[in-house]
Amino acid sequence: MIRHTAIRWIAIPMLWMSAVGLVQRALADPTPEQQYMLEWVNRFRTQPASELERLVNFSSPGVWASPMSDHPAVQAALAFYQVNASVLASQWSSLVPAPPLAWNDSLASSAEVYSNLMVSSDQQQHGLGGMSLGQRFVAAGYSSDWGDAGQVLFGTAQDTQHAHSSFAIDWGPDGGSGTGLQPGVTHRVALMDPLFKEYGVGFQTVSIPLSNSSVTGPLVVTGHLANQLRSDGIRLVSDAILTGSIIDDSVLLDGFYTPGEGVAGMAVFVYHNSTGQLVASGQTNSAGGFNISLAGLSDSTLYRIEAPGSGQSAQTFTLNTWQENYGSVSQPEWVTFYDNVYASFVVVPEPAGICLLLITVWVGLCNRRVSARFP
């Protein structure tokens, strides 16, 4: 049976002490597959209305087509749980776009450890190992001043698209509702929660015992979500992060990240659009993604993002800010949130590269003609 679970904690920032005996991997760039899952999630968050069309097939709004999904494992799950297409479409129509998530290596590290723990214990559950999420995050190197923590789990994913679809759709035991969707669709809620700012996904790095019955993979996935809060001396703030990727779009020509397309080591600059002052910068990691802090920038200013090596035009943005009460009505504790910003660039080939491509196509066409005339 396909199962996956999600949970969320909210806490006023406080120091979580690391537990003894927790083994974490060394912090590293995301793999192309991890970056791929981040891109899936961010497209879902920023464009929820169109994401469902990519995951499932409707013959008309809220009516299944055949097959229900082009992905065999997603099709099998939808059929097994008898997911109600009308309910799914209705729920989806109420989704509100959320800011993108930035990759965080510490969250990925804690997520990987948890995936391994699920494998070794053959249990797909929250709370394994006797540690809270906050303790796991801080032990992996995440800030002790976190405000929200979330976790999504899936122990029998076939691949990254299957895992993403399972979290977004949230099929599973429905508690007798007849919807084929898990009560509260907590995975979907977690992935769309605007309070979360950072994300790390961890796949298992240990062998799955043949004796396992619940956590059988072949891909065991844990996603960890959180936000970091800081005091600027007057108020609590959750800073904006510029996130996105630079790709060459050479694997699958669709304008979207595909493993193998990420361009590493490319510089990204952020300028004050009016004055031209450089206010932030960074470069793409080995998977082609970037995550650049925008702390200290104003919400009333137009900024410009440039990736000169991509050959593409600059992109502009202004920061969106809002308040969240982490206290109570009588004793409010307000946090100022600056939403993350997403940008992506598709590398424009150099003229010589375009010529080479045209020559390759021309030679290929000539070979096809020769083959047709001389079988």
Coordinates of C-alpha atoms in Angstrom, one line a residue:
M1 CA 0.0 0.0 0.0
I2 CA 1.3 3.4 -0.9
R3 CA 1.5 5.7 2.1
H4 CA 3.0 9.1 2.9
T5 CA 2.7 11.4 5.8
A6 CA 3.2 15.0 6.7
I7 CA 3.4 17.0 9.9
R8 CA 4.0 20.6 10.9
W9 CA 5.2 22.4 14.1
I10 CA 5.1 26.1 14.9
A11 CA 7.2 27.5 17.7
I12 CA 8.4 30.9 18.9
P13 CA 12.1 31.0 18.2
M14 CA 14.2 29.3 20.9
L15 CA 17.4 27.3 21.2
W16 CA 17.1 23.6 20.5
M17 CA 20.0 21.6 21.8
S18 CA 21.5 18.9 19.6
A19 CA 21.0 15.3 20.7
V20 CA 24.0 13.1 21.3
G21 CA 24.6 10.3 18.8
L22 CA 23.0 11.9 15.7
V23 CA 25.0 11.3 12.6
Q24 CA 24.7 13.9 9.9
R25 CA 26.2 14.0 6.4
A26 CA 28.6 16.7 5.5
L27 CA 26.8 19.7 4.0
A28 CA 26.9 19.7 0.2
D29 CA 25.3 21.2 -2.9
P30 CA 22.0 19.6 -3.9
T31 CA 22.2 16.8 -6.4
P32 CA 20.5 17.4 -9.8
E33 CA 17.6 15.2 -8.6
Q34 CA 17.2 17.3 -5.4
Q35 CA 17.3 20.5 -7.4
Y36 CA 14.7 19.0 -9.7
M37 CA 12.4 18.4 -6.7
L38 CA 12.9 21.9 -5.5
E39 CA 12.0 23.2 -9.0
W40 CA 8.8 21.1 -9.0
V41 CA 7.8 22.4 -5.6
N42 CA 8.4 26.0 -6.6
R43 CA 6.5 25.7 -9.8
F44 CA 3.6 24.2 -7.7
R45 CA 3.8 27.0 -5.2
T46 CA 3.9 29.9 -7.7
Q47 CA 1.6 28.4 -10.3
P48 CA -0.7 26.0 -8.5
A49 CA -3.6 26.3 -11.1
S50 CA -1.5 24.9 -13.9
E51 CA 0.4 22.3 -11.9
L52 CA -2.5 19.9 -11.6
E53 CA -2.7 19.7 -15.4
R54 CA 0.9 18.5 -15.5
L55 CA 0.3 15.7 -12.9
V56 CA -3.1 14.3 -14.0
N57 CA -5.4 14.0 -17.0
F58 CA -8.9 15.3 -17.1
S59 CA -11.3 14.9 -20.0
S60 CA -13.2 17.9 -18.7
P61 CA -12.8 19.8 -15.4
G62 CA -13.1 17.4 -12.5
V63 CA -13.6 14.3 -14.8
W64 CA -10.9 11.7 -15.2
A65 CA -9.5 11.0 -18.7
S66 CA -7.9 7.7 -19.5
P67 CA -5.2 7.3 -18.4
M68 CA -5.7 9.4 -15.3
S69 CA -2.0 10.3 -15.4
D70 CA 0.8 9.8 -17.9
H71 CA 3.1 8.6 -15.1
P72 CA 2.4 4.9 -14.5
A73 CA 3.0 5.0 -10.7
V74 CA 0.8 8.0 -10.3
Q75 CA -1.9 6.4 -12.4
A76 CA -1.7 3.3 -10.2
A77 CA -2.0 5.2 -7.0
L78 CA -5.0 7.3 -8.3
A79 CA -6.7 4.1 -9.3
F80 CA -5.8 2.1 -6.1
Y81 CA -7.2 4.8 -3.8
Q82 CA -10.1 5.7 -6.1
V83 CA -9.3 9.4 -6.0
N84 CA -12.3 11.5 -6.6
A85 CA -11.5 13.8 -9.6
S86 CA -14.2 16.3 -8.8
V87 CA -13.1 16.7 -5.2
L88 CA -9.5 17.0 -6.2
A89 CA -10.3 19.7 -8.8
S90 CA -12.5 21.6 -6.3
Q91 CA -9.8 21.5 -3.6
W92 CA -7.1 22.6 -6.1
S93 CA -9.2 25.5 -7.3
S94 CA -8.9 27.1 -3.8
L95 CA -5.1 27.0 -3.7
V96 CA -3.5 30.5 -3.4
P97 CA 0.0 31.0 -4.9
A98 CA 2.8 31.1 -2.4
P99 CA 6.3 32.5 -2.5
P100 CA 9.1 30.1 -3.7
L101 CA 11.3 28.0 -1.3
A102 CA 15.0 28.3 -1.2
W103 CA 17.3 25.3 -0.9
N104 CA 18.9 24.7 2.5
D105 CA 21.7 22.2 2.9
S106 CA 21.2 21.7 6.6
L107 CA 17.5 20.8 6.1
A108 CA 18.6 18.4 3.3
S109 CA 21.1 16.8 5.7
S110 CA 18.5 16.3 8.4
A111 CA 16.0 15.0 5.8
E112 CA 18.6 12.4 4.5
V113 CA 19.3 11.2 8.0
Y114 CA 15.5 10.7 8.6
S115 CA 15.1 8.8 5.3
N116 CA 17.8 6.5 6.4
L117 CA 16.2 6.1 9.8
M118 CA 12.9 5.1 8.1
V119 CA 14.8 2.5 6.1
S120 CA 16.6 1.0 9.1
S121 CA 13.4 0.9 11.2
D122 CA 11.1 -0.1 8.3
Q123 CA 8.6 2.5 9.6
Q124 CA 7.1 5.4 7.7
Q125 CA 6.3 7.6 10.7
H126 CA 7.0 10.9 12.2
G127 CA 8.9 11.2 15.5
L128 CA 11.3 8.2 15.0
G129 CA 14.5 8.3 17.0
G130 CA 13.0 10.3 19.9
M131 CA 13.9 13.8 18.5
S132 CA 11.7 16.7 17.6
L133 CA 12.0 18.3 14.2
G134 CA 13.6 21.4 15.7
Q135 CA 16.3 19.3 17.4
R136 CA 17.0 17.5 14.1
F137 CA 17.3 20.8 12.2
V138 CA 19.6 22.5 14.7
A139 CA 21.8 19.3 15.0
A140 CA 22.2 19.4 11.2
G141 CA 23.4 23.0 11.3
Y142 CA 20.1 24.9 10.8
S143 CA 19.6 28.1 12.8
S144 CA 18.3 27.7 16.4
D145 CA 16.0 30.7 15.7
W146 CA 13.4 28.9 13.6
G147 CA 9.8 29.7 13.7
D148 CA 8.0 26.9 11.8
A149 CA 9.0 23.4 11.0
G150 CA 7.4 20.9 8.6
Q151 CA 8.1 17.4 7.4
V152 CA 6.7 15.3 4.5
L153 CA 7.5 11.6 4.1
F154 CA 7.1 8.9 1.4
G155 CA 8.6 5.5 1.7
T156 CA 7.8 3.9 -1.6
A157 CA 8.4 6.5 -4.3
Q158 CA 9.3 5.2 -7.7
D159 CA 11.1 8.4 -8.8
T160 CA 11.2 12.1 -8.0
Q161 CA 8.1 12.9 -10.1
H162 CA 6.1 10.2 -8.3
A163 CA 7.2 11.6 -5.0
H164 CA 6.3 15.2 -5.9
S165 CA 2.9 14.1 -7.3
S166 CA 2.1 12.1 -4.1
F167 CA 2.8 15.1 -1.9
A168 CA 0.9 17.6 -4.1
I169 CA -2.2 15.4 -4.7
D170 CA -2.0 13.7 -1.3
W171 CA -3.7 10.4 -2.2
G172 CA -4.1 7.8 0.5
P173 CA -6.4 6.3 3.1
D174 CA -9.2 8.9 3.3
G175 CA -10.8 8.0 6.7
G176 CA -14.0 7.0 5.1
S177 CA -14.7 10.2 3.2
G178 CA -14.7 8.5 -0.2
T179 CA -12.4 11.0 -1.7
G180 CA -9.2 8.9 -1.9
L181 CA -7.4 11.8 -0.4
Q182 CA -5.8 11.9 3.0
P183 CA -7.7 13.8 5.7
G184 CA -6.5 17.4 5.7
V185 CA -4.3 16.9 2.7
T186 CA -1.4 17.8 5.0
H187 CA 1.3 17.3 2.4
R188 CA -0.3 19.7 0.1
V189 CA -0.9 22.2 2.9
A190 CA 2.7 22.0 4.0
L191 CA 4.1 22.5 0.5
M192 CA 1.8 25.5 -0.1
D193 CA 2.3 27.2 3.3
P194 CA 3.6 30.7 2.8
L195 CA 5.3 30.7 6.2
F196 CA 7.9 28.2 5.0
K197 CA 10.9 29.8 3.4
E198 CA 13.5 27.0 3.0
Y199 CA 13.4 23.4 1.9
G200 CA 15.7 20.4 1.9
V201 CA 14.9 16.9 0.5
G202 CA 16.8 13.9 1.5
F203 CA 16.9 10.5 -0.2
Q204 CA 18.1 7.4 1.6
T205 CA 21.8 6.6 1.3
V206 CA 21.6 3.1 2.9
S207 CA 20.6 -0.1 1.3
I208 CA 16.9 -1.1 1.8
P209 CA 16.7 -4.6 3.4
L210 CA 14.8 -7.1 1.3
S211 CA 12.8 -7.9 4.5
N212 CA 11.3 -4.4 4.7
S213 CA 7.6 -4.4 4.2
S214 CA 6.6 -0.7 4.8
V215 CA 9.6 1.3 3.6
T216 CA 10.6 -0.4 0.4
G217 CA 11.5 2.4 -2.0
P218 CA 13.2 2.2 -4.4
L219 CA 13.3 5.9 -3.4
V220 CA 12.6 6.9 0.2
V221 CA 11.9 10.6 0.4
T222 CA 11.9 13.0 3.3
G223 CA 11.2 16.7 2.9
H224 CA 12.0 19.2 5.6
L225 CA 10.6 22.8 5.5
A226 CA 11.3 25.7 7.9
N227 CA 12.0 29.4 8.2
Q228 CA 14.6 31.4 10.0
L229 CA 13.8 34.4 12.1
R230 CA 16.1 37.1 13.4
S231 CA 15.9 40.2 15.5
D232 CA 17.0 43.5 14.0
G233 CA 16.9 45.1 17.4
I234 CA 13.4 46.3 17.1
R235 CA 11.4 43.4 15.6
L236 CA 11.6 39.8 14.4
V237 CA 12.3 39.4 10.7
S238 CA 12.2 36.6 8.2
D239 CA 14.5 37.7 5.4
A240 CA 13.9 37.2 1.7
I241 CA 16.0 34.8 -0.4
L242 CA 16.6 35.0 -4.1
T243 CA 16.3 31.4 -5.4
G244 CA 16.2 29.8 -8.8
S245 CA 18.4 28.1 -11.4
I246 CA 20.3 28.6 -14.6
I247 CA 20.0 25.9 -17.2
D248 CA 21.1 25.2 -20.8
D249 CA 17.8 23.3 -21.6
S250 CA 19.7 20.7 -23.5
V251 CA 18.2 17.5 -22.1
L252 CA 14.5 18.4 -22.6
L253 CA 13.7 21.5 -24.5
D254 CA 10.8 22.8 -22.3
G255 CA 12.2 25.9 -20.5
F256 CA 12.2 24.0 -17.2
Y257 CA 14.9 22.5 -15.1
T258 CA 15.8 18.9 -15.9
P259 CA 18.6 16.9 -14.3
G260 CA 21.7 17.4 -16.4
E261 CA 20.8 20.9 -17.5
G262 CA 22.1 22.9 -14.6
V263 CA 25.0 25.3 -15.3
A264 CA 27.4 25.5 -12.4
G265 CA 29.6 28.4 -11.3
M266 CA 27.6 31.2 -13.1
A267 CA 27.6 34.6 -11.3
V268 CA 24.3 36.2 -10.3
F269 CA 24.1 39.9 -9.4
V270 CA 21.4 42.0 -7.8
Y271 CA 21.4 45.7 -8.3
H272 CA 19.4 48.7 -7.1
N273 CA 17.6 49.4 -10.4
S274 CA 17.8 53.2 -10.2
T275 CA 21.3 53.7 -8.8
G276 CA 23.0 50.7 -10.2
Q277 CA 24.4 49.8 -6.8
L278 CA 25.3 46.2 -6.3
V279 CA 23.3 45.0 -3.3
A280 CA 23.7 41.2 -3.4
S281 CA 25.5 38.5 -5.4
G282 CA 26.3 34.8 -5.6
Q283 CA 26.8 32.0 -8.0
T284 CA 25.1 28.8 -9.1
N285 CA 26.0 25.6 -7.2
S286 CA 27.0 22.4 -8.9
A287 CA 23.4 21.6 -9.7
G288 CA 22.8 24.9 -11.4
G289 CA 20.7 26.4 -8.5
F290 CA 21.3 29.6 -6.6
N291 CA 20.1 30.9 -3.2
I292 CA 21.2 34.4 -2.3
S293 CA 20.2 36.3 0.8
L294 CA 18.3 39.5 0.3
A295 CA 18.6 40.6 3.9
G296 CA 18.5 44.3 4.4
L297 CA 16.7 45.2 1.1
S298 CA 13.7 47.5 1.1
D299 CA 10.2 46.5 0.1
S300 CA 9.7 49.9 -1.6
T301 CA 12.6 49.6 -4.1
L302 CA 12.9 48.1 -7.6
Y303 CA 15.8 45.7 -7.9
R304 CA 17.4 44.1 -11.0
I305 CA 18.8 40.6 -11.3
E306 CA 21.5 39.9 -13.9
A307 CA 23.2 36.7 -14.9
P308 CA 25.6 38.0 -17.5
G309 CA 27.0 34.6 -18.5
S310 CA 23.5 33.4 -19.5
G311 CA 23.1 35.9 -22.4
Q312 CA 19.6 36.7 -21.2
S313 CA 18.1 40.1 -20.3
A314 CA 17.9 41.2 -16.7
Q315 CA 14.8 40.5 -14.5
T316 CA 13.4 43.0 -12.0
F317 CA 11.5 42.6 -8.7
T318 CA 10.2 44.4 -5.6
L319 CA 10.0 42.7 -2.3
N320 CA 6.6 41.8 -0.8
T321 CA 6.3 42.1 3.0
W322 CA 3.6 41.1 5.5
Q323 CA 3.1 40.5 9.2
E324 CA 2.5 37.2 11.0
N325 CA 1.5 37.1 14.7
Y326 CA 3.4 34.4 16.6
G327 CA 1.9 35.3 19.9
S328 CA -1.8 35.8 20.8
V329 CA -4.4 38.4 20.3
S330 CA -3.8 39.8 23.8
Q331 CA 0.0 39.4 23.6
P332 CA 1.0 39.6 20.0
E333 CA 4.5 38.9 18.8
W334 CA 4.7 40.1 15.3
V335 CA 7.2 38.8 12.7
T336 CA 7.8 40.8 9.5
F337 CA 8.1 38.4 6.5
Y338 CA 9.9 39.3 3.3
D339 CA 8.8 36.8 0.6
N340 CA 11.4 34.9 -1.3
V341 CA 12.0 35.8 -5.0
Y342 CA 12.4 33.4 -7.8
A343 CA 14.3 33.9 -11.0
S344 CA 15.6 31.5 -13.7
F345 CA 17.7 32.0 -16.8
V346 CA 18.1 29.7 -19.8
V347 CA 21.6 30.1 -21.3
V348 CA 21.6 31.5 -24.8
P349 CA 24.0 29.6 -27.1
E350 CA 27.0 31.5 -28.5
P351 CA 26.7 32.2 -32.3
A352 CA 29.3 29.5 -33.0
G353 CA 27.2 27.0 -31.1
I354 CA 24.1 27.9 -33.1
C355 CA 26.0 27.4 -36.3
L356 CA 27.3 24.0 -35.2
L357 CA 23.7 23.0 -34.3
L358 CA 22.5 24.1 -37.7
I359 CA 25.3 22.1 -39.4
T360 CA 24.5 19.0 -37.4
V361 CA 20.8 19.3 -38.3
W362 CA 21.7 19.8 -42.0
V363 CA 24.0 16.8 -42.0
G364 CA 21.3 14.7 -40.4
L365 CA 18.8 15.7 -43.0
C366 CA 21.3 14.8 -45.8
N367 CA 21.9 11.4 -44.3
R368 CA 18.2 10.8 -44.1
R369 CA 17.8 11.7 -47.8
V370 CA 20.7 9.4 -48.8
S371 CA 19.3 6.6 -46.8
A372 CA 15.9 7.0 -48.5
R373 CA 17.4 7.0 -51.9
F374 CA 19.8 4.1 -51.3
P375 CA 18.2 1.6 -48.9

